Amino acid sequence: MKKAFLTIACITLITTCENSQETCIDFTRNDIGQYFENVKKDPVALREFLWQMPKGGDIHHHALGSVFAEDYVNLALDKGLYINPDTYQLYFDETDALSKDDEQAIPINTLIDRDSLAKEHIIDHWSVRNHKENGRDGRHWFFSTFQKFEPAMIGNEPYFLSKLCKAASLENVQYLETMVAVPSIVQRVGRLTEGKEWKPQTSVKDHLDDWFNHFEEKDIDQWAEYNAEVMDHWIRSTNTHGVTLKFQAVGLRIIPDLPITFAHLVLAFKTALITKNLVGVNFVAPEDHTISLSHYKTHMAMFRFLRYKYPEVKLSLHAGELVPDKGDVQANDLTYHIDEAITIAEAQRIGHGVDILSEPRKDELLTIMRKRQIAVELNLESNAVILETTPKTHPLQTYLEADVPLCISSDDAGILRSDLTRQYEMLVEYYPGISYGELKGLVENSIQYSFLDENDRTIELKKLKRLFQEFEKNKRPGVQTPDL
Ligand SMILES: [Zn+2]
């Protein structure tokens, strides 16, 4: 009886709203806002609410780390890949294993046939599952997983991208901005540096100019075209399940040879000019690795050089993914990474931004981020596993108070054995006072601050608005929550 009354009351109010848009918006917001406050207290109901809620985009995640170990295992079994039974390092075949001095590798099918627990061990080695129980350091274990399963990804990208899109569509994510690289092309472009030495005699800028000209003489453009063709092919061959899929191309920050790093970045920027499917550039691998730390300033100079050469190419940088005493971090490293990513490289978005409180210019930086609308991509679970951040140590509150735009993203859902919904659950744990309006604002940011061009962004924002209207309609009191 009560239910019926509320439903009628809603209809009456909605009808009234046609003449007064303001009343309608207030009514809906208050209504769903109260609903959200109620479910916050119940983890199961909260999970259901956040799962069903439109989540816009996931604009910080890595294709390689987003696939679940079970999917890699199934493909490896299907294709008869080889694996080392102790380290669980995967290989394309026996020749590949032998070329890497691994004489113990056997077909993965043989291993799983002879050892009923092998699959479980593989999953533990290809993700952070049970890492604490097994006494493994989260940071070390997390970064050790990627290379173990990478051979399963290579050559099967559309298959796994389809899986990512399906998972996204199931939890109401409409847009993926996925970080990818084409390893074979990246490797070949690295070879363009052979026979020339890295010796900055005059200024870094002139030196980079010299190297840039060198790459052009070596026809790096043909590799950029090839790179674009492969990425376009991946998108064409992926079943996107209705999700809009775009890529960011990545450089690697742990390569000892600076010219190779620069060659990869030139390739990434040039590729972004060719294909609309590549909407930005990023920089990956542990920021607290000794090479990343020692080359940080030169890397930022490279980005500045390329940003000025190609201002139309968008840039997001992992910056400030650091805490004291993790990796090779020393006190000074915690003082300038976000600063230089913003002021030297002029990144339009920052990934992680965890060490902001250690940066001496934090107040100025927060002001710049607010004024220039430089969004921070928050990866709460990844930070908790790798950096051991907690609601008390994570700078979420600082960013909120400074009114810096924030987005919620998943980073590596496969390795973390998680999803985007879980990141929103963590957001509520970290910021229990968050209102429904603020939550919705963060979701909208994931499209607003995406690297989509203006036209595509408008289309996605309209879609998001429509999805929220449907979601909110179903969440009014008196309307039954559909089963998952
Ligand atoms: Zn990342």
Short mmCIF file of C-alpha atoms and ligand atoms in Angstrom, two decimals:
data_model
loop_
_atom_site.label_atom_id
_atom_site.label_comp_id
_atom_site.label_asym_id
_atom_site.label_seq_id
_atom_site.Cartn_x
_atom_site.Cartn_y
_atom_site.Cartn_z
CA MET A 1 0.00 0.00 0.00
CA LYS A 2 2.79 2.34 1.01
CA LYS A 3 4.71 1.43 -2.15
CA ALA A 4 1.76 2.24 -4.38
CA PHE A 5 1.31 5.60 -2.68
CA LEU A 6 4.94 6.57 -3.19
CA THR A 7 4.86 5.57 -6.83
CA ILE A 8 1.79 7.74 -7.41
CA ALA A 9 3.43 10.59 -5.50
CA CYS A 10 6.45 10.34 -7.79
CA ILE A 11 4.37 10.41 -10.92
CA THR A 12 2.49 13.49 -9.66
CA LEU A 13 5.71 15.32 -8.91
CA ILE A 14 7.28 14.37 -12.20
CA THR A 15 4.22 15.65 -14.04
CA THR A 16 4.45 18.93 -12.15
CA CYS A 17 8.12 19.10 -13.09
CA GLU A 18 7.33 19.57 -16.74
CA ASN A 19 6.49 23.18 -15.91
CA SER A 20 9.23 23.67 -13.35
CA GLN A 21 12.55 22.08 -14.18
CA GLU A 22 14.12 23.28 -10.94
CA THR A 23 11.61 21.46 -8.72
CA CYS A 24 12.13 18.30 -10.70
CA ILE A 25 15.90 18.32 -10.33
CA ASP A 26 15.67 19.04 -6.60
CA PHE A 27 13.16 16.32 -6.06
CA THR A 28 15.19 13.70 -7.89
CA ARG A 29 18.44 14.69 -6.24
CA ASN A 30 17.00 14.67 -2.71
CA ASP A 31 15.22 11.43 -3.34
CA ILE A 32 18.16 9.48 -4.72
CA GLY A 33 20.45 11.27 -2.27
CA GLN A 34 18.51 9.82 0.65
CA TYR A 35 18.52 6.41 -1.01
CA PHE A 36 22.33 6.62 -1.29
CA GLU A 37 22.67 7.65 2.37
CA ASN A 38 20.63 4.58 3.35
CA VAL A 39 22.61 2.07 1.29
CA LYS A 40 25.95 3.50 2.49
CA LYS A 41 25.45 1.69 5.78
CA ASP A 42 25.02 -1.72 4.16
CA PRO A 43 28.04 -3.01 2.18
CA VAL A 44 25.97 -5.43 0.09
CA ALA A 45 23.37 -2.81 -0.81
CA LEU A 46 26.11 -0.24 -1.46
CA ARG A 47 27.89 -2.61 -3.83
CA GLU A 48 24.63 -3.25 -5.69
CA PHE A 49 23.91 0.49 -5.91
CA LEU A 50 27.39 1.34 -7.19
CA TRP A 51 27.43 -1.60 -9.59
CA GLN A 52 24.17 -0.45 -11.20
CA MET A 53 25.13 3.24 -11.15
CA PRO A 54 26.38 4.56 -14.52
CA LYS A 55 30.12 5.06 -14.06
CA GLY A 56 30.97 7.00 -17.20
CA GLY A 57 34.56 6.26 -18.18
CA ASP A 58 37.55 4.43 -16.82
CA ILE A 59 40.33 6.72 -18.04
CA HIS A 60 43.31 5.23 -16.22
CA HIS A 61 43.87 1.53 -16.75
CA HIS A 62 46.37 -0.69 -18.52
CA ALA A 63 45.15 -3.31 -20.99
CA LEU A 64 47.80 -5.83 -19.91
CA GLY A 65 47.01 -5.56 -16.19
CA SER A 66 43.23 -5.41 -16.60
CA VAL A 67 42.78 -8.98 -17.87
CA PHE A 68 42.11 -11.67 -15.26
CA ALA A 69 44.66 -14.48 -14.84
CA GLU A 70 41.99 -17.12 -15.60
CA ASP A 71 41.50 -15.58 -19.06
CA TYR A 72 45.23 -15.60 -19.74
CA VAL A 73 45.44 -19.24 -18.56
CA ASN A 74 42.55 -20.31 -20.80
CA LEU A 75 44.12 -18.71 -23.84
CA ALA A 76 47.54 -20.17 -23.01
CA LEU A 77 45.94 -23.63 -22.78
CA ASP A 78 44.12 -23.08 -26.05
CA LYS A 79 47.26 -22.03 -27.88
CA GLY A 80 49.58 -24.52 -26.17
CA LEU A 81 51.95 -21.90 -24.76
CA TYR A 82 54.93 -22.89 -22.60
CA ILE A 83 55.46 -22.11 -18.93
CA ASN A 84 58.19 -22.48 -16.33
CA PRO A 85 56.74 -24.72 -13.57
CA ASP A 86 58.60 -22.85 -10.80
CA THR A 87 58.50 -19.19 -11.80
CA TYR A 88 55.27 -19.41 -13.88
CA GLN A 89 56.90 -17.32 -16.60
CA LEU A 90 54.99 -17.85 -19.85
CA TYR A 91 56.58 -18.31 -23.31
CA PHE A 92 55.20 -18.46 -26.83
CA ASP A 93 56.82 -21.86 -27.41
CA GLU A 94 59.89 -23.97 -26.64
CA THR A 95 62.16 -21.93 -28.95
CA ASP A 96 61.13 -18.73 -27.18
CA ALA A 97 61.90 -20.31 -23.76
CA LEU A 98 65.29 -21.61 -24.91
CA SER A 99 66.20 -18.23 -26.42
CA LYS A 100 65.71 -16.82 -22.90
CA ASP A 101 67.86 -19.57 -21.33
CA ASP A 102 64.91 -21.33 -19.77
CA GLU A 103 65.34 -25.09 -20.25
CA GLN A 104 62.68 -26.04 -17.72
CA ALA A 105 59.69 -24.61 -19.56
CA ILE A 106 57.02 -27.14 -20.54
CA PRO A 107 53.64 -26.88 -22.29
CA ILE A 108 51.13 -25.30 -19.90
CA ASN A 109 48.70 -28.15 -20.72
CA THR A 110 51.25 -30.68 -19.38
CA LEU A 111 51.72 -28.72 -16.17
CA ILE A 112 48.01 -28.40 -15.48
CA ASP A 113 47.37 -32.09 -16.34
CA ARG A 114 50.01 -33.34 -13.94
CA ASP A 115 49.40 -30.91 -11.05
CA SER A 116 45.84 -30.26 -9.93
CA LEU A 117 46.92 -27.16 -7.98
CA ALA A 118 49.01 -25.65 -10.79
CA LYS A 119 46.24 -23.38 -12.02
CA GLU A 120 45.78 -21.93 -8.54
CA HIS A 121 49.51 -21.30 -8.24
CA ILE A 122 49.56 -19.60 -11.63
CA ILE A 123 46.71 -17.29 -10.60
CA ASP A 124 48.59 -16.39 -7.40
CA HIS A 125 51.68 -15.58 -9.48
CA TRP A 126 49.81 -13.62 -12.15
CA SER A 127 47.90 -11.42 -9.70
CA VAL A 128 48.11 -10.11 -6.14
CA ARG A 129 45.68 -12.78 -4.88
CA ASN A 130 46.93 -14.18 -1.55
CA HIS A 131 50.07 -12.03 -1.68
CA LYS A 132 49.77 -11.09 2.00
CA GLU A 133 49.06 -14.67 3.09
CA ASN A 134 52.16 -15.75 1.14
CA GLY A 135 54.28 -13.05 2.81
CA ARG A 136 54.89 -11.13 -0.42
CA ASP A 137 55.41 -7.38 -0.61
CA GLY A 138 52.51 -5.84 -2.56
CA ARG A 139 54.60 -3.43 -4.59
CA HIS A 140 57.21 -5.98 -5.61
CA TRP A 141 54.67 -8.67 -6.36
CA PHE A 142 52.35 -6.37 -8.32
CA PHE A 143 55.06 -5.19 -10.71
CA SER A 144 56.52 -8.70 -11.10
CA THR A 145 53.30 -10.09 -12.58
CA PHE A 146 53.13 -8.22 -15.92
CA GLN A 147 56.03 -9.88 -17.71
CA LYS A 148 54.94 -13.36 -16.59
CA PHE A 149 51.73 -13.39 -18.64
CA GLU A 150 52.59 -10.87 -21.37
CA PRO A 151 53.13 -13.55 -24.08
CA ALA A 152 49.43 -14.46 -23.77
CA MET A 153 48.40 -10.89 -24.66
CA ILE A 154 50.71 -10.44 -27.66
CA GLY A 155 48.89 -11.25 -30.89
CA ASN A 156 45.55 -11.69 -29.09
CA GLU A 157 44.79 -8.07 -28.27
CA PRO A 158 41.29 -7.83 -29.82
CA TYR A 159 40.24 -11.00 -27.95
CA PHE A 160 41.26 -9.54 -24.59
CA LEU A 161 40.04 -6.02 -25.41
CA SER A 162 36.63 -7.57 -26.13
CA LYS A 163 36.71 -9.13 -22.66
CA LEU A 164 37.57 -5.76 -21.08
CA CYS A 165 34.71 -4.08 -22.95
CA LYS A 166 32.26 -6.79 -21.91
CA ALA A 167 33.27 -6.47 -18.25
CA ALA A 168 32.91 -2.67 -18.52
CA SER A 169 29.45 -2.87 -20.07
CA LEU A 170 28.27 -5.28 -17.34
CA GLU A 171 29.14 -2.77 -14.61
CA ASN A 172 27.70 0.18 -16.55
CA VAL A 173 30.90 1.77 -17.80
CA GLN A 174 30.36 3.41 -21.20
CA TYR A 175 33.90 4.56 -22.10
CA LEU A 176 37.36 3.00 -21.85
CA GLU A 177 40.58 4.92 -22.40
CA THR A 178 43.01 2.00 -22.33
CA MET A 179 46.81 2.19 -22.20
CA VAL A 180 48.44 0.00 -24.85
CA ALA A 181 51.65 -0.50 -26.80
CA VAL A 182 52.51 -2.59 -29.86
CA PRO A 183 55.64 -4.40 -28.55
CA SER A 184 57.06 -5.43 -31.95
CA ILE A 185 56.91 -1.86 -33.32
CA VAL A 186 58.21 -0.35 -30.09
CA GLN A 187 61.17 -2.75 -30.24
CA ARG A 188 61.99 -1.85 -33.85
CA VAL A 189 61.75 1.89 -33.19
CA GLY A 190 64.17 1.47 -30.29
CA ARG A 191 66.71 0.18 -32.81
CA LEU A 192 66.66 3.50 -34.68
CA THR A 193 68.94 4.81 -31.94
CA GLU A 194 71.78 2.44 -32.81
CA GLY A 195 75.06 4.06 -33.83
CA LYS A 196 74.37 7.44 -32.22
CA GLU A 197 75.36 8.49 -28.72
CA TRP A 198 73.42 10.40 -26.08
CA LYS A 199 75.72 13.29 -25.18
CA PRO A 200 73.94 16.53 -24.39
CA GLN A 201 76.70 19.08 -24.96
CA THR A 202 74.72 22.28 -25.30
CA SER A 203 71.21 22.21 -23.85
CA VAL A 204 68.76 19.37 -23.39
CA LYS A 205 66.40 21.11 -25.82
CA ASP A 206 69.00 21.32 -28.60
CA HIS A 207 70.01 17.76 -27.93
CA LEU A 208 66.42 16.55 -28.19
CA ASP A 209 66.09 18.57 -31.41
CA ASP A 210 69.10 16.75 -32.80
CA TRP A 211 67.68 13.35 -31.81
CA PHE A 212 64.25 14.22 -33.16
CA ASN A 213 65.78 15.09 -36.54
CA HIS A 214 67.73 11.85 -36.43
CA PHE A 215 64.52 9.84 -35.96
CA GLU A 216 62.84 11.69 -38.81
CA GLU A 217 65.80 10.95 -41.08
CA LYS A 218 65.44 7.29 -40.11
CA ASP A 219 61.82 7.51 -41.25
CA ILE A 220 60.15 7.01 -37.89
CA ASP A 221 56.97 8.27 -39.60
CA GLN A 222 56.53 4.95 -41.39
CA TRP A 223 56.57 3.20 -37.99
CA ALA A 224 54.02 5.67 -36.63
CA GLU A 225 51.77 4.87 -39.59
CA TYR A 226 52.21 1.15 -39.00
CA ASN A 227 51.53 1.66 -35.27
CA ALA A 228 48.31 3.54 -36.09
CA GLU A 229 47.25 0.79 -38.52
CA VAL A 230 47.70 -1.90 -35.87
CA MET A 231 45.76 0.08 -33.26
CA ASP A 232 42.96 0.80 -35.74
CA HIS A 233 42.86 -2.91 -36.56
CA TRP A 234 42.58 -3.78 -32.85
CA ILE A 235 39.60 -1.47 -32.46
CA ARG A 236 37.94 -2.76 -35.64
CA SER A 237 38.39 -6.37 -34.49
CA THR A 238 37.16 -5.83 -30.94
CA ASN A 239 33.61 -6.58 -29.88
CA THR A 240 33.11 -3.45 -27.80
CA HIS A 241 29.72 -4.54 -26.39
CA GLY A 242 28.46 -0.98 -26.88
CA VAL A 243 31.38 0.57 -25.00
CA THR A 244 33.35 3.40 -26.64
CA LEU A 245 36.97 2.25 -26.75
CA LYS A 246 39.98 4.55 -27.26
CA PHE A 247 43.67 4.13 -26.56
CA GLN A 248 46.54 5.98 -24.92
CA ALA A 249 49.98 5.01 -26.23
CA VAL A 250 52.64 4.52 -23.59
CA GLY A 251 56.36 5.05 -23.18
CA LEU A 252 58.43 3.14 -20.61
CA ARG A 253 60.20 5.04 -17.83
CA ILE A 254 62.55 2.22 -16.73
CA ILE A 255 64.62 1.92 -19.91
CA PRO A 256 68.29 2.69 -19.09
CA ASP A 257 69.01 4.19 -22.55
CA LEU A 258 67.47 7.64 -22.83
CA PRO A 259 67.46 7.71 -26.67
CA ILE A 260 65.31 4.55 -26.73
CA THR A 261 62.82 6.14 -24.31
CA PHE A 262 62.73 9.24 -26.48
CA ALA A 263 62.24 7.19 -29.66
CA HIS A 264 59.22 5.49 -28.08
CA LEU A 265 57.73 8.82 -27.05
CA VAL A 266 58.24 10.30 -30.52
CA LEU A 267 56.48 7.23 -31.91
CA ALA A 268 53.58 7.65 -29.46
CA PHE A 269 53.07 11.36 -30.21
CA LYS A 270 53.33 10.87 -33.97
CA THR A 271 50.87 7.95 -33.86
CA ALA A 272 48.36 10.06 -31.95
CA LEU A 273 48.41 12.54 -34.85
CA ILE A 274 47.47 9.84 -37.34
CA THR A 275 44.62 7.93 -35.72
CA LYS A 276 41.59 9.20 -33.84
CA ASN A 277 41.54 5.92 -31.92
CA LEU A 278 44.63 7.02 -30.03
CA VAL A 279 43.55 9.96 -27.88
CA GLY A 280 46.59 10.53 -25.70
CA VAL A 281 50.03 9.58 -24.48
CA ASN A 282 51.17 8.24 -21.10
CA PHE A 283 54.29 6.93 -19.38
CA VAL A 284 54.34 3.63 -17.46
CA ALA A 285 56.34 1.24 -15.21
CA PRO A 286 57.28 1.85 -11.55
CA GLU A 287 57.93 5.52 -10.86
CA ASP A 288 59.96 4.53 -7.79
CA HIS A 289 62.42 2.42 -9.83
CA THR A 290 65.99 3.68 -9.71
CA ILE A 291 66.05 4.44 -13.47
CA SER A 292 62.72 6.31 -13.39
CA LEU A 293 63.98 8.37 -10.46
CA SER A 294 67.41 9.21 -11.89
CA HIS A 295 66.00 10.15 -15.32
CA TYR A 296 62.86 11.92 -14.13
CA LYS A 297 63.92 15.46 -15.07
CA THR A 298 65.18 14.42 -18.51
CA HIS A 299 61.96 12.51 -19.12
CA MET A 300 59.94 15.64 -18.27
CA ALA A 301 62.12 17.64 -20.69
CA MET A 302 61.27 15.10 -23.41
CA PHE A 303 57.56 15.53 -22.78
CA ARG A 304 57.91 19.31 -22.84
CA PHE A 305 59.74 19.12 -26.16
CA LEU A 306 57.05 16.91 -27.71
CA ARG A 307 54.14 18.82 -26.17
CA TYR A 308 55.39 22.02 -27.83
CA LYS A 309 55.99 20.24 -31.11
CA TYR A 310 52.56 18.57 -31.05
CA PRO A 311 50.28 20.71 -28.85
CA GLU A 312 47.21 18.90 -30.17
CA VAL A 313 48.31 15.59 -28.58
CA LYS A 314 46.92 15.08 -25.06
CA LEU A 315 49.17 13.95 -22.23
CA SER A 316 48.48 12.22 -18.93
CA LEU A 317 51.37 11.31 -16.65
CA HIS A 318 51.70 8.90 -13.77
CA ALA A 319 53.23 11.29 -11.24
CA GLY A 320 53.63 11.17 -7.48
CA GLU A 321 52.96 7.42 -7.27
CA LEU A 322 55.49 7.46 -4.45
CA VAL A 323 55.69 7.04 -0.70
CA PRO A 324 58.76 7.15 1.58
CA ASP A 325 60.78 3.94 1.82
CA LYS A 326 59.07 2.08 -1.02
CA GLY A 327 61.05 1.09 -4.08
CA ASP A 328 64.22 3.16 -4.47
CA VAL A 329 62.66 6.41 -3.23
CA GLN A 330 64.78 8.92 -1.32
CA ALA A 331 63.45 11.99 0.47
CA ASN A 332 64.25 14.40 -2.37
CA ASP A 333 62.31 12.31 -4.90
CA LEU A 334 59.12 13.16 -3.04
CA THR A 335 59.49 16.88 -3.62
CA TYR A 336 59.07 17.56 -7.33
CA HIS A 337 57.44 14.83 -9.45
CA ILE A 338 53.92 16.26 -9.63
CA ASP A 339 55.40 19.75 -9.88
CA GLU A 340 57.48 18.93 -12.98
CA ALA A 341 54.74 16.82 -14.58
CA ILE A 342 52.51 19.91 -14.43
CA THR A 343 54.91 22.80 -14.92
CA ILE A 344 57.56 21.24 -17.22
CA ALA A 345 55.75 18.48 -19.11
CA GLU A 346 52.44 20.35 -18.91
CA ALA A 347 50.43 17.17 -18.49
CA GLN A 348 46.68 17.67 -18.75
CA ARG A 349 45.95 14.91 -16.26
CA ILE A 350 47.91 13.35 -13.41
CA GLY A 351 47.75 9.66 -12.55
CA HIS A 352 47.82 8.84 -8.80
CA GLY A 353 49.23 12.12 -7.37
CA VAL A 354 49.80 10.39 -4.02
CA ASP A 355 52.86 12.31 -2.81
CA ILE A 356 51.34 15.81 -3.18
CA LEU A 357 51.63 16.48 0.56
CA SER A 358 55.43 16.07 0.39
CA GLU A 359 55.89 18.59 -2.40
CA PRO A 360 57.03 21.97 -1.01
CA ARG A 361 54.98 23.87 -3.62
CA LYS A 362 51.83 21.86 -2.94
CA ASP A 363 49.59 24.90 -2.37
CA GLU A 364 50.65 26.55 -5.63
CA LEU A 365 50.33 23.24 -7.46
CA LEU A 366 46.82 22.63 -6.14
CA THR A 367 45.86 26.12 -7.27
CA ILE A 368 47.31 25.51 -10.74
CA MET A 369 45.48 22.18 -10.97
CA ARG A 370 42.20 23.80 -10.03
CA LYS A 371 42.66 26.77 -12.38
CA ARG A 372 43.92 24.78 -15.36
CA GLN A 373 41.47 21.96 -14.60
CA ILE A 374 44.17 19.30 -14.42
CA ALA A 375 42.33 16.22 -13.21
CA VAL A 376 43.83 13.61 -10.91
CA GLU A 377 43.06 10.00 -11.77
CA LEU A 378 42.58 8.27 -8.40
CA ASN A 379 43.48 4.59 -8.21
CA LEU A 380 42.63 3.85 -4.59
CA GLU A 381 43.00 0.07 -4.59
CA SER A 382 46.22 0.05 -6.59
CA ASN A 383 47.66 2.63 -4.17
CA ALA A 384 46.57 0.55 -1.18
CA VAL A 385 48.29 -2.58 -2.55
CA ILE A 386 51.46 -1.01 -4.00
CA LEU A 387 52.01 1.97 -1.69
CA GLU A 388 50.02 0.72 1.33
CA THR A 389 48.04 3.96 1.51
CA THR A 390 45.02 4.08 3.82
CA PRO A 391 42.08 6.48 4.21
CA LYS A 392 44.29 8.38 6.69
CA THR A 393 47.38 8.68 4.47
CA HIS A 394 45.82 9.07 1.01
CA PRO A 395 45.59 12.76 -0.09
CA LEU A 396 42.01 12.45 -1.40
CA GLN A 397 40.74 14.97 1.16
CA THR A 398 43.46 17.51 0.20
CA TYR A 399 42.43 17.37 -3.44
CA LEU A 400 38.74 17.66 -2.55
CA GLU A 401 39.35 20.67 -0.31
CA ALA A 402 41.44 22.33 -3.03
CA ASP A 403 38.64 21.74 -5.55
CA VAL A 404 40.94 19.87 -7.94
CA PRO A 405 38.95 17.78 -10.46
CA LEU A 406 39.09 14.08 -9.62
CA CYS A 407 38.23 10.88 -11.48
CA ILE A 408 37.94 7.32 -10.21
CA SER A 409 39.79 4.64 -12.18
CA SER A 410 40.81 1.00 -11.86
CA ASP A 411 44.49 0.91 -12.99
CA ASP A 412 44.93 -2.90 -13.22
CA ALA A 413 41.68 -4.65 -12.32
CA GLY A 414 42.94 -8.08 -13.44
CA ILE A 415 46.05 -8.08 -11.28
CA LEU A 416 44.08 -6.55 -8.39
CA ARG A 417 41.23 -9.03 -9.01
CA SER A 418 38.80 -6.17 -8.83
CA ASP A 419 36.61 -3.82 -10.88
CA LEU A 420 35.67 -0.16 -11.17
CA THR A 421 32.72 -0.63 -8.81
CA ARG A 422 35.17 -1.64 -6.07
CA GLN A 423 37.05 1.65 -6.57
CA TYR A 424 33.81 3.56 -5.89
CA GLU A 425 33.18 1.39 -2.82
CA MET A 426 36.64 2.38 -1.58
CA LEU A 427 35.85 6.01 -2.31
CA VAL A 428 32.90 5.77 0.10
CA GLU A 429 35.18 4.10 2.69
CA TYR A 430 37.78 6.87 2.28
CA TYR A 431 35.20 9.65 2.25
CA PRO A 432 32.14 8.45 4.17
CA GLY A 433 30.50 11.89 4.03
CA ILE A 434 30.35 11.93 0.22
CA SER A 435 26.93 12.95 -1.07
CA TYR A 436 25.20 11.49 -4.08
CA GLY A 437 25.72 14.79 -5.91
CA GLU A 438 29.47 14.64 -5.32
CA LEU A 439 29.59 11.01 -6.39
CA LYS A 440 27.77 11.82 -9.60
CA GLY A 441 30.13 14.74 -10.19
CA LEU A 442 33.11 12.37 -10.05
CA VAL A 443 31.46 10.07 -12.57
CA GLU A 444 30.81 13.02 -14.90
CA ASN A 445 34.48 14.02 -14.56
CA SER A 446 35.49 10.67 -16.05
CA ILE A 447 33.95 11.80 -19.34
CA GLN A 448 34.49 15.54 -18.96
CA TYR A 449 38.26 15.12 -18.46
CA SER A 450 38.66 12.25 -20.91
CA PHE A 451 40.81 12.87 -23.98
CA LEU A 452 37.87 12.46 -26.37
CA ASP A 453 37.51 15.28 -28.87
CA GLU A 454 34.81 17.83 -28.17
CA ASN A 455 32.20 16.23 -30.39
CA ASP A 456 32.67 12.71 -29.00
CA ARG A 457 32.79 14.04 -25.45
CA THR A 458 29.46 15.81 -25.93
CA ILE A 459 27.92 12.59 -27.25
CA GLU A 460 29.21 10.60 -24.27
CA LEU A 461 28.06 13.25 -21.78
CA LYS A 462 24.56 13.15 -23.27
CA LYS A 463 24.57 9.38 -23.04
CA LEU A 464 25.70 9.56 -19.41
CA LYS A 465 22.93 12.03 -18.59
CA ARG A 466 20.37 9.68 -20.09
CA LEU A 467 21.79 6.69 -18.21
CA PHE A 468 21.63 8.62 -14.94
CA GLN A 469 18.02 9.57 -15.60
CA GLU A 470 17.13 5.90 -16.07
CA PHE A 471 19.14 4.86 -13.03
CA GLU A 472 17.60 7.52 -10.80
CA LYS A 473 14.11 6.70 -11.99
CA ASN A 474 14.61 3.09 -10.92
CA LYS A 475 16.04 4.11 -7.58
CA ARG A 476 13.04 6.13 -6.39
CA PRO A 477 11.26 4.77 -3.33
CA GLY A 478 8.42 2.56 -4.48
CA VAL A 479 10.28 1.32 -7.52
CA GLN A 480 11.59 -2.20 -7.19
CA THR A 481 15.36 -2.60 -7.62
CA PRO A 482 15.87 -4.96 -10.55
CA ASP A 483 17.83 -8.13 -9.82
CA LEU A 484 21.48 -8.15 -10.86
ZN ZN B 1 48.63 3.18 -14.02
#
